[in-house]
Amino acid sequence: MLENLNKIQLQNPVDQIIAQIRDLIISGTVKPGEKLPPERKLAEHFGVSRSHVREAISKLQVYGILKVQPQSGTIVNGIGIVALEGLISNVLKIEKTDFNALVDTRALLEKEAARLAAINRNADDLVEMHNALELFEKKMAKDHVAIEEDLLFHIKIAEAGKNSVLKSMMMIITPDIVKSFTTLKVCNKDNANKSISQHRNILERISAQDPEGAVEAMKVHLDEVIQFSKKKS
Amino acid sequence: MLENLNKIQLQNPVDQIIAQIRDLIISGTVKPGEKLPPERKLAEHFGVSRSHVREAISKLQVYGILKVQPQSGTIVNGIGIVALEGLISNVLKIEKTDFNALVDTRALLEKEAARLAAINRNADDLVEMHNALELFEKKMAKDHVAIEEDLLFHIKIAEAGKNSVLKSMMMIITPDIVKSFTTLKVCNKDNANKSISQHRNILERISAQDPEGAVEAMKVHLDEVIQFSKKKS
DNA sequence: ACTTAAAAATTGGTTGACCAATTATTGGTT
DNA sequence: AACCAATAATTGGTCAACCAATTTTTAAGT
């Protein structure tokens, strides 16, 4: 019976449009920063009315995958998490005990992502992680804070791990925690250098294909977040 | 500058409607399981057209907070950790399901749940897990298959672990995997006895407050699932 | 008073027309 | 050929009317 319910949902036009837009993006037909075809064109192509397309786009905006620019077009987001900022804490109103559970679960997922990255990473992944780390260092050197660049580095690790479910789960909870921790933490040169050094250690262990070392480096990096969050109670 | 952008967004009618619907739920004015006022009434009350209300409701559906029943009304699922399962489920729907990634992620979550259960379980938890195991054994003895009872045992372990986020994630991915594995597996007396014995070992380690032993017992239990999945590819 | 069927009202779903803002094209000038 | 202003086309945003399904109300029968 539950299976029948799922099947019906999968046939809903909006979900089908979401799946097809996702395929456009995954296949590289439309790249980050580029515009999707206009709503009317998509509606024509899918054989549905514009409302369906608008609803699909609106939902994909929640996921951070698309960004709508009125009277101009709909752009594909590069890292897919911009709109997820504050998603969990603000919208869902997570209680304190549940927030601690979020932090602990994030640590579990991130350590596993680092371990898998050390096992499964390839040369392209290393370039991506390295580039993300450089962006992070550059921003940190300038501002002592670098939320999006911090997230991007963690996302690149998850991608190198090659487990899409793990990555999706991390995408739900990591942005919120990174943001709230960064907002409250003291941002100075010492803390910035510590973060940079920790990120470097993680990437080094992943490059060296050392799963246990990567887990340990990630643990060191996250311990401060964990202690800080527990202290808040 | 990014801050200014956020401020503009906060004034957008759809976001305001989302905030007000959230407040209705948080304040207890509308409780989980109850219906929101109809779209037309909400639109009138907020002084906007129905499209705005529909868009807000559609987004809150993505967050897992609301569930729309066509021609009937819009029901409140809940807010906080209750909604998280819906959100996780919706986000996972966007990705193409990689069964191996699901199985590996489930293994990670279940091992951690067992570890936390060994640490955090109390006397009530032990009773619940023990009762669930008895139900499982009774069904297995009779039918050699016991999907719901199997699942209940795993849920009780997650509850004993006292991490609500972990439990939510498990609730999303464990049922499908238990179900599909059980469907394909040979169900006979030997396999039934093996499953029973494995469940007993897990509970014993949890009772004994042995986190590492619990992780190992869960690993043994899940290795068969993992190997089976890898063989399928 | 209770039950049942039919009618009416209400509900979310869908559509095409219109609106305001942006982008592309056209025509004129240097 | 390059530049600029005006015009036209295109874009996402908004709206009211209509549709199909569910719920509520009404009327008739026992």
PDB file of C-alpha atoms in Angstrom, chain A residues 97-98 101, chain B residues 81-82 85 109-133 148-171 174 202-203 206 218:
ATOM      1  CA  THR A  97      18.208  18.751  22.297  1.00  0.00           C
ATOM      2  CA  ASP A  98      17.482  18.143  18.645  1.00  0.00           C
ATOM      3  CA  ALA A 101      21.556  15.679  17.760  1.00  0.00           C
TER       4      ALA A 101
ATOM      5  CA  ILE B  81      12.253  17.317  14.266  1.00  0.00           C
ATOM      6  CA  VAL B  82       8.943  15.844  13.088  1.00  0.00           C
ATOM      7  CA  GLU B  85      11.874  13.280   7.970  1.00  0.00           C
ATOM      8  CA  LEU B 109      23.624   5.061  10.682  1.00  0.00           C
ATOM      9  CA  GLU B 110      22.673   1.691  12.195  1.00  0.00           C
ATOM     10  CA  LYS B 111      26.130   1.060  13.596  1.00  0.00           C
ATOM     11  CA  GLU B 112      26.128   4.494  15.181  1.00  0.00           C
ATOM     12  CA  ALA B 113      22.608   3.911  16.534  1.00  0.00           C
ATOM     13  CA  ALA B 114      23.776   0.673  18.156  1.00  0.00           C
ATOM     14  CA  ARG B 115      26.811   2.429  19.644  1.00  0.00           C
ATOM     15  CA  LEU B 116      24.681   5.251  21.059  1.00  0.00           C
ATOM     16  CA  ALA B 117      22.100   2.770  22.357  1.00  0.00           C
ATOM     17  CA  ALA B 118      24.818   0.975  24.333  1.00  0.00           C
ATOM     18  CA  ILE B 119      25.820   4.322  25.845  1.00  0.00           C
ATOM     19  CA  ASN B 120      22.463   6.023  26.371  1.00  0.00           C
ATOM     20  CA  ARG B 121      19.923   3.234  26.877  1.00  0.00           C
ATOM     21  CA  ASN B 122      17.884   3.133  30.091  1.00  0.00           C
ATOM     22  CA  ALA B 123      15.713   0.461  31.677  1.00  0.00           C
ATOM     23  CA  ASP B 124      12.595   1.412  29.707  1.00  0.00           C
ATOM     24  CA  ASP B 125      14.543   1.210  26.460  1.00  0.00           C
ATOM     25  CA  LEU B 126      15.713  -2.286  27.330  1.00  0.00           C
ATOM     26  CA  VAL B 127      12.128  -3.378  27.889  1.00  0.00           C
ATOM     27  CA  GLU B 128      11.046  -1.882  24.554  1.00  0.00           C
ATOM     28  CA  MET B 129      13.906  -3.497  22.640  1.00  0.00           C
ATOM     29  CA  HIS B 130      13.320  -6.794  24.351  1.00  0.00           C
ATOM     30  CA  ASN B 131       9.593  -6.714  23.536  1.00  0.00           C
ATOM     31  CA  ALA B 132      10.335  -5.812  19.928  1.00  0.00           C
ATOM     32  CA  LEU B 133      12.791  -8.706  19.692  1.00  0.00           C
ATOM     33  CA  GLU B 148       7.592  -4.844  10.279  1.00  0.00           C
ATOM     34  CA  GLU B 149       8.905  -6.549  13.374  1.00  0.00           C
ATOM     35  CA  ASP B 150      12.450  -6.379  12.011  1.00  0.00           C
ATOM     36  CA  LEU B 151      11.974  -2.677  11.432  1.00  0.00           C
ATOM     37  CA  LEU B 152      10.459  -2.104  14.861  1.00  0.00           C
ATOM     38  CA  PHE B 153      13.502  -3.649  16.529  1.00  0.00           C
ATOM     39  CA  HIS B 154      15.779  -1.287  14.621  1.00  0.00           C
ATOM     40  CA  ILE B 155      13.596   1.676  15.496  1.00  0.00           C
ATOM     41  CA  LYS B 156      13.744   0.786  19.168  1.00  0.00           C
ATOM     42  CA  ILE B 157      17.532   0.697  18.997  1.00  0.00           C
ATOM     43  CA  ALA B 158      17.527   4.162  17.424  1.00  0.00           C
ATOM     44  CA  GLU B 159      15.236   5.450  20.157  1.00  0.00           C
ATOM     45  CA  ALA B 160      17.502   4.030  22.845  1.00  0.00           C
ATOM     46  CA  GLY B 161      20.365   5.964  21.225  1.00  0.00           C
ATOM     47  CA  LYS B 162      18.632   9.284  22.003  1.00  0.00           C
ATOM     48  CA  ASN B 163      19.707  11.069  18.820  1.00  0.00           C
ATOM     49  CA  SER B 164      16.546  12.307  17.128  1.00  0.00           C
ATOM     50  CA  VAL B 165      18.210  13.339  13.882  1.00  0.00           C
ATOM     51  CA  LEU B 166      19.855   9.964  13.451  1.00  0.00           C
ATOM     52  CA  LYS B 167      16.524   8.294  14.074  1.00  0.00           C
ATOM     53  CA  SER B 168      14.824  10.510  11.475  1.00  0.00           C
ATOM     54  CA  MET B 169      17.411   9.630   8.873  1.00  0.00           C
ATOM     55  CA  MET B 170      17.069   5.956   9.652  1.00  0.00           C
ATOM     56  CA  MET B 171      13.294   6.191   9.393  1.00  0.00           C
ATOM     57  CA  THR B 174      15.894   1.739   6.646  1.00  0.00           C
ATOM     58  CA  ILE B 202      23.027  -6.836  19.267  1.00  0.00           C
ATOM     59  CA  LEU B 203      20.647  -6.508  22.205  1.00  0.00           C
ATOM     60  CA  ILE B 206      23.537  -2.930  24.174  1.00  0.00           C
ATOM     61  CA  MET B 218      25.374  -4.699  14.115  1.00  0.00           C
TER      62      MET B 218
END
